[in-house]
Amino acid sequence: MSTSYLWQRDGNQCRICDQSIDMMLTYPDMMRASVDHILPYSLGGTHHESNLQLAHLRCNLIKQKRIGFKIPNAHNPRPGLDGGFAT
Ligand SMILES: [Zn+2]
């Protein structure tokens, strides 16, 4: 399952933060597209497309193993998340 397939299916929108994804972004940009498991693979989720959604890599990493995790779509697109991995 590729990000381009999910992009065609779901549109260029991150399913975690509901903001658009620039499909031109590539490694190492953290805002590039990634494939997210709705039910995390480590919790028994499958690789079937019904369990996959498009998300920013950043959002995917913040979500980790949480189910149904959403980042509020506030005016500040990155509320307190920048550099948050170090704390
Ligand atoms: Zn996102």
PDB file of C-alpha atoms and ligand atoms in Angstrom:
ATOM      1  CA  MET A   1       0.000   0.000   0.000  1.00  0.00           C
ATOM      2  CA  SER A   2       1.544   3.273  -1.071  1.00  0.00           C
ATOM      3  CA  THR A   3       0.980   6.850  -0.019  1.00  0.00           C
ATOM      4  CA  SER A   4       0.048   7.716  -3.595  1.00  0.00           C
ATOM      5  CA  TYR A   5      -2.773   5.139  -3.535  1.00  0.00           C
ATOM      6  CA  LEU A   6      -4.151   6.547  -0.272  1.00  0.00           C
ATOM      7  CA  TRP A   7      -3.750  10.040  -1.680  1.00  0.00           C
ATOM      8  CA  GLN A   8      -5.964   9.092  -4.605  1.00  0.00           C
ATOM      9  CA  ARG A   9      -8.494   7.387  -2.310  1.00  0.00           C
ATOM     10  CA  ASP A  10      -8.668   9.946   0.503  1.00  0.00           C
ATOM     11  CA  GLY A  11      -7.347  13.161  -0.982  1.00  0.00           C
ATOM     12  CA  ASN A  12      -4.297  15.049   0.169  1.00  0.00           C
ATOM     13  CA  GLN A  13      -5.433  15.420   3.760  1.00  0.00           C
ATOM     14  CA  CYS A  14      -3.815  14.137   6.909  1.00  0.00           C
ATOM     15  CA  ARG A  15      -6.342  11.994   8.796  1.00  0.00           C
ATOM     16  CA  ILE A  16      -4.800  12.889  12.133  1.00  0.00           C
ATOM     17  CA  CYS A  17      -4.604  16.690  11.964  1.00  0.00           C
ATOM     18  CA  ASP A  18      -6.982  17.281   9.002  1.00  0.00           C
ATOM     19  CA  GLN A  19      -4.507  19.535   7.248  1.00  0.00           C
ATOM     20  CA  SER A  20      -3.276  19.147   3.707  1.00  0.00           C
ATOM     21  CA  ILE A  21      -0.231  17.104   2.814  1.00  0.00           C
ATOM     22  CA  ASP A  22       2.236  18.244   0.209  1.00  0.00           C
ATOM     23  CA  MET A  23       2.930  15.077  -1.758  1.00  0.00           C
ATOM     24  CA  MET A  24       6.071  16.658  -3.193  1.00  0.00           C
ATOM     25  CA  LEU A  25       7.812  16.567   0.167  1.00  0.00           C
ATOM     26  CA  THR A  26      10.352  13.803   0.617  1.00  0.00           C
ATOM     27  CA  TYR A  27      12.859  12.539   3.150  1.00  0.00           C
ATOM     28  CA  PRO A  28      13.856  13.999   5.609  1.00  0.00           C
ATOM     29  CA  ASP A  29      10.865  16.371   5.751  1.00  0.00           C
ATOM     30  CA  MET A  30       8.668  15.427   8.719  1.00  0.00           C
ATOM     31  CA  MET A  31       5.585  16.806   6.967  1.00  0.00           C
ATOM     32  CA  ARG A  32       5.815  14.320   4.112  1.00  0.00           C
ATOM     33  CA  ALA A  33       3.106  11.730   3.584  1.00  0.00           C
ATOM     34  CA  SER A  34       3.164   8.439   5.429  1.00  0.00           C
ATOM     35  CA  VAL A  35       0.896   5.431   5.743  1.00  0.00           C
ATOM     36  CA  ASP A  36      -0.741   5.267   9.169  1.00  0.00           C
ATOM     37  CA  HIS A  37      -2.380   2.187  10.671  1.00  0.00           C
ATOM     38  CA  ILE A  38      -5.753   3.206  12.130  1.00  0.00           C
ATOM     39  CA  LEU A  39      -5.558   0.279  14.551  1.00  0.00           C
ATOM     40  CA  PRO A  40      -1.824   0.060  15.194  1.00  0.00           C
ATOM     41  CA  TYR A  41      -0.109  -2.983  13.755  1.00  0.00           C
ATOM     42  CA  SER A  42       1.451  -3.737  17.130  1.00  0.00           C
ATOM     43  CA  LEU A  43      -2.051  -3.904  18.620  1.00  0.00           C
ATOM     44  CA  GLY A  44      -3.344  -6.363  16.070  1.00  0.00           C
ATOM     45  CA  GLY A  45      -4.166  -4.053  13.181  1.00  0.00           C
ATOM     46  CA  THR A  46      -3.690  -5.373   9.674  1.00  0.00           C
ATOM     47  CA  HIS A  47      -2.041  -4.008   6.552  1.00  0.00           C
ATOM     48  CA  HIS A  48      -5.404  -4.139   4.751  1.00  0.00           C
ATOM     49  CA  GLU A  49      -6.351  -0.877   3.118  1.00  0.00           C
ATOM     50  CA  SER A  50      -9.413  -0.584   5.363  1.00  0.00           C
ATOM     51  CA  ASN A  51      -7.010  -0.124   8.274  1.00  0.00           C
ATOM     52  CA  LEU A  52      -4.757   2.370   6.512  1.00  0.00           C
ATOM     53  CA  GLN A  53      -4.989   6.115   6.202  1.00  0.00           C
ATOM     54  CA  LEU A  54      -2.840   8.960   4.987  1.00  0.00           C
ATOM     55  CA  ALA A  55      -1.052  11.072   7.573  1.00  0.00           C
ATOM     56  CA  HIS A  56       1.913  13.367   7.910  1.00  0.00           C
ATOM     57  CA  LEU A  57       4.932  11.461   9.127  1.00  0.00           C
ATOM     58  CA  ARG A  58       5.102  13.927  12.026  1.00  0.00           C
ATOM     59  CA  CYS A  59       1.516  13.191  13.042  1.00  0.00           C
ATOM     60  CA  ASN A  60       2.033   9.475  12.606  1.00  0.00           C
ATOM     61  CA  LEU A  61       4.983   9.541  15.001  1.00  0.00           C
ATOM     62  CA  ILE A  62       3.134  11.660  17.554  1.00  0.00           C
ATOM     63  CA  LYS A  63       0.155   9.316  17.424  1.00  0.00           C
ATOM     64  CA  GLN A  64       2.326   6.284  18.188  1.00  0.00           C
ATOM     65  CA  LYS A  65       0.059   3.441  19.363  1.00  0.00           C
ATOM     66  CA  ARG A  66      -2.948   5.534  20.290  1.00  0.00           C
ATOM     67  CA  ILE A  67      -6.249   4.641  18.662  1.00  0.00           C
ATOM     68  CA  GLY A  68      -8.385   7.387  17.157  1.00  0.00           C
ATOM     69  CA  PHE A  69      -5.817  10.003  18.081  1.00  0.00           C
ATOM     70  CA  LYS A  70      -6.451  13.416  16.532  1.00  0.00           C
ATOM     71  CA  ILE A  71      -4.494  16.633  16.632  1.00  0.00           C
ATOM     72  CA  PRO A  72      -6.931  19.553  16.906  1.00  0.00           C
ATOM     73  CA  ASN A  73      -7.015  21.702  13.816  1.00  0.00           C
ATOM     74  CA  ALA A  74      -6.425  24.996  15.616  1.00  0.00           C
ATOM     75  CA  HIS A  75      -5.209  28.257  14.170  1.00  0.00           C
ATOM     76  CA  ASN A  76      -1.755  27.306  15.298  1.00  0.00           C
ATOM     77  CA  PRO A  77      -0.979  24.340  13.047  1.00  0.00           C
ATOM     78  CA  ARG A  78       1.692  22.986  15.381  1.00  0.00           C
ATOM     79  CA  PRO A  79       0.411  23.570  18.920  1.00  0.00           C
ATOM     80  CA  GLY A  80       3.282  22.834  21.228  1.00  0.00           C
ATOM     81  CA  LEU A  81       4.593  20.018  19.105  1.00  0.00           C
ATOM     82  CA  ASP A  82       7.803  21.442  17.754  1.00  0.00           C
ATOM     83  CA  GLY A  83      10.718  19.902  19.574  1.00  0.00           C
ATOM     84  CA  GLY A  84       8.378  17.928  21.774  1.00  0.00           C
ATOM     85  CA  PHE A  85      10.179  14.669  21.215  1.00  0.00           C
ATOM     86  CA  ALA A  86      13.008  15.649  23.515  1.00  0.00           C
ATOM     87  CA  THR A  87      10.893  16.047  26.646  1.00  0.00           C
TER      88      THR A  87
HETATM   89 ZN    ZN B   1      -1.012  15.734  10.034  1.00  0.00          ZN
END
